[in-house]
Amino acid sequence: MSRRLLAAGFSRRQILQVGLMAGGAMLSASSWQTAQAQVNTKKIGYIYVGPQSDYGYNYSMDLGRQYVEKTLGVETTYFDNIPESAEVERVMERLIRDDHGIIFATSYGYLDHAITVGQKYPEVSFLHAGGLKLGANVGTYWADSDDAIYLAGMVAGSLSKTGKLGFLGAFQIPQVLRTINAFTMGAQSINPEATTTVVWTGAWLDPPKEAEVANALLDGGADVLAGQVDSPLTFAQTAERRGAYVVGKDVNVTEFAPKAWLTGASWNWGPMMVDLVKQIQGGTWKPEFVRGTLKGGDVVLDPFGPAVPSEVQAKVMAVKEQILSGVKVVWSGPIIKQDGSEVVASGVKLPMETLESMNFLVKGVIGSAS
């Protein structure tokens, strides 16, 4: 049994079920090790759904790639702007034909394609960003940003004068719903009447539409913007121009919105990626659900901007210490849905399986989860 899975909240029964799913029609772990020894694990491919230079999600993944290259002295290749369609299978096969033995498939919608290609090329190791499926040679990695975005929500709740927060979401998937909910719960821990209005853009990166949505949210009374699209640049700069505040996501963009910047939650993929590559190269890797944390340094609470008073900073940092010590658990009940029904009772923790399949929004969020 994987201690990482157990630590992540999976039950032994869930782990067994996943193991059976992974092993049913595919290779056994020992077969993977035999096949994997025949490929070049010093050539590593990365696939991004958006531009590598987006200064957001894809850029964060590329910073991880650069860290891997520098730390391990390996050769890496990346392809960007690859859609979550059969097109990504063509790119995976191109990397494999060019002798890449490890592939990081970094977008949420690549998982089924990675499993399909993985069955065809059992000697290659695939590492997919998030998701609750495994293959005999396909594992997933992710870093839970909920804790950091909860803390950022506390700052938003403290600085907002209207109590109205605006959020730009790309798609109604669990990872984005988690961010919205954690952000809102953090704000409500300061101001119980705070609300978050969500507008879905329908794209990971669409700067014109993001600017339109950001302006509409501000026109509607929001005075703090947050979001989960591929890059926070557009809504951060919109907030800067409009005299509002912004909470970042994925990458610290303080320099682009110095007056608006409050704080944010940024990824730090490099050390996790290095660890996974080392395991593959050493023949010890097994497909599993690897999940990083704020405590582990895989996610960072970004530095506070000059607009954040010292007493607010102190309050947030005190809660951060509670989270790091385990005294405070963000996903602990009571958690209430928009319709007033209870998700989980007081003191009960949401299991990882529920978090990774989240399909609801909490009370105080204005918008649709589906």
Coordinates of N, CA and C in Angstrom, one line a residue, residues 5 13-32 111 115 118-119 122 132-140 285-289:
L5 N -0.6 7.6 -0.6 CA -2.1 7.6 -0.8 C -2.8 7.6 0.5
R13 N -9.3 0.5 0.8 CA -10.2 -0.1 -0.2 C -10.1 0.6 -1.5
Q14 N -10.1 2.0 -1.4 CA -10.0 2.8 -2.6 C -8.7 2.5 -3.3
I15 N -7.6 2.4 -2.6 CA -6.3 2.2 -3.2 C -6.3 0.8 -3.9
L16 N -6.9 -0.2 -3.2 CA -7.0 -1.5 -3.8 C -7.8 -1.5 -5.1
Q17 N -8.9 -0.7 -5.1 CA -9.7 -0.6 -6.3 C -8.9 0.0 -7.5
V18 N -8.2 1.1 -7.1 CA -7.4 1.8 -8.2 C -6.4 0.8 -8.7
G19 N -5.7 0.1 -7.8 CA -4.7 -0.9 -8.2 C -5.2 -1.9 -9.1
L20 N -6.5 -2.4 -8.8 CA -7.1 -3.4 -9.7 C -7.4 -2.8 -11.1
M21 N -7.9 -1.5 -11.1 CA -8.2 -0.9 -12.3 C -6.9 -0.7 -13.2
A22 N -5.9 -0.3 -12.5 CA -4.6 -0.1 -13.2 C -4.0 -1.4 -13.8
G23 N -4.2 -2.4 -13.0 CA -3.5 -3.7 -13.4 C -4.3 -4.6 -14.3
G24 N -5.6 -4.3 -14.4 CA -6.5 -5.3 -15.1 C -6.1 -5.6 -16.5
A25 N -6.0 -4.6 -17.4 CA -5.7 -4.8 -18.8 C -4.3 -4.3 -19.2
M26 N -3.6 -4.0 -18.2 CA -2.3 -3.4 -18.6 C -1.1 -4.2 -18.0
L27 N 0.0 -3.6 -18.0 CA 1.2 -4.3 -17.6 C 1.2 -4.3 -16.0
S28 N 1.9 -5.3 -15.5 CA 2.2 -5.3 -14.1 C 3.4 -4.4 -13.8
A29 N 3.6 -4.0 -12.5 CA 4.7 -3.1 -12.2 C 6.0 -3.7 -12.6
S30 N 6.2 -5.0 -12.4 CA 7.4 -5.6 -12.7 C 7.6 -5.6 -14.2
S31 N 6.6 -5.7 -15.0 CA 6.7 -5.7 -16.5 C 7.1 -4.3 -16.9
W32 N 6.5 -3.2 -16.2 CA 6.9 -1.9 -16.5 C 8.4 -1.7 -16.3
L111 N -5.4 13.4 -19.5 CA -5.2 12.1 -18.8 C -5.7 10.9 -19.6
I115 N -3.3 7.7 -20.9 CA -3.5 6.3 -20.6 C -3.6 5.5 -21.9
G118 N -0.1 5.4 -23.3 CA 0.7 4.6 -22.4 C 0.5 3.1 -22.6
Q119 N -0.7 2.7 -23.0 CA -0.9 1.3 -23.3 C -0.2 0.8 -24.5
P122 N 4.3 0.8 -23.4 CA 4.5 0.5 -22.0 C 5.8 0.8 -21.4
L132 N -7.9 11.3 -11.2 CA -8.1 10.2 -10.3 C -8.1 8.8 -11.1
K133 N -7.3 8.8 -12.1 CA -7.1 7.5 -12.8 C -5.6 7.3 -12.9
L134 N -5.2 6.0 -13.0 CA -3.9 5.5 -13.1 C -3.8 4.5 -14.3
G135 N -2.6 4.4 -14.9 CA -2.3 3.3 -15.8 C -1.1 2.6 -15.2
A136 N -0.8 1.5 -15.9 CA 0.4 0.7 -15.4 C 1.7 1.6 -15.5
N137 N 1.7 2.5 -16.4 CA 2.8 3.4 -16.6 C 2.4 4.9 -16.6
V138 N 1.3 5.2 -16.0 CA 0.7 6.5 -15.9 C 0.4 6.9 -14.5
G139 N 1.1 7.8 -13.9 CA 0.9 8.3 -12.6 C 0.4 9.8 -12.6
T140 N -0.1 10.2 -11.5 CA -0.5 11.7 -11.5 C 0.2 12.4 -10.4
W285 N 10.0 3.8 -9.2 CA 8.7 4.5 -9.4 C 7.5 3.5 -9.6
K286 N 6.4 3.9 -9.0 CA 5.2 3.2 -9.3 C 4.1 4.2 -9.5
P287 N 3.2 4.0 -10.5 CA 2.1 5.0 -10.7 C 1.3 5.1 -9.4
E288 N 1.1 6.3 -9.0 CA 0.3 6.6 -7.8 C -0.2 8.1 -7.9
F289 N -1.0 8.5 -6.9 CA -1.5 9.8 -6.8 C -0.5 10.6 -5.9

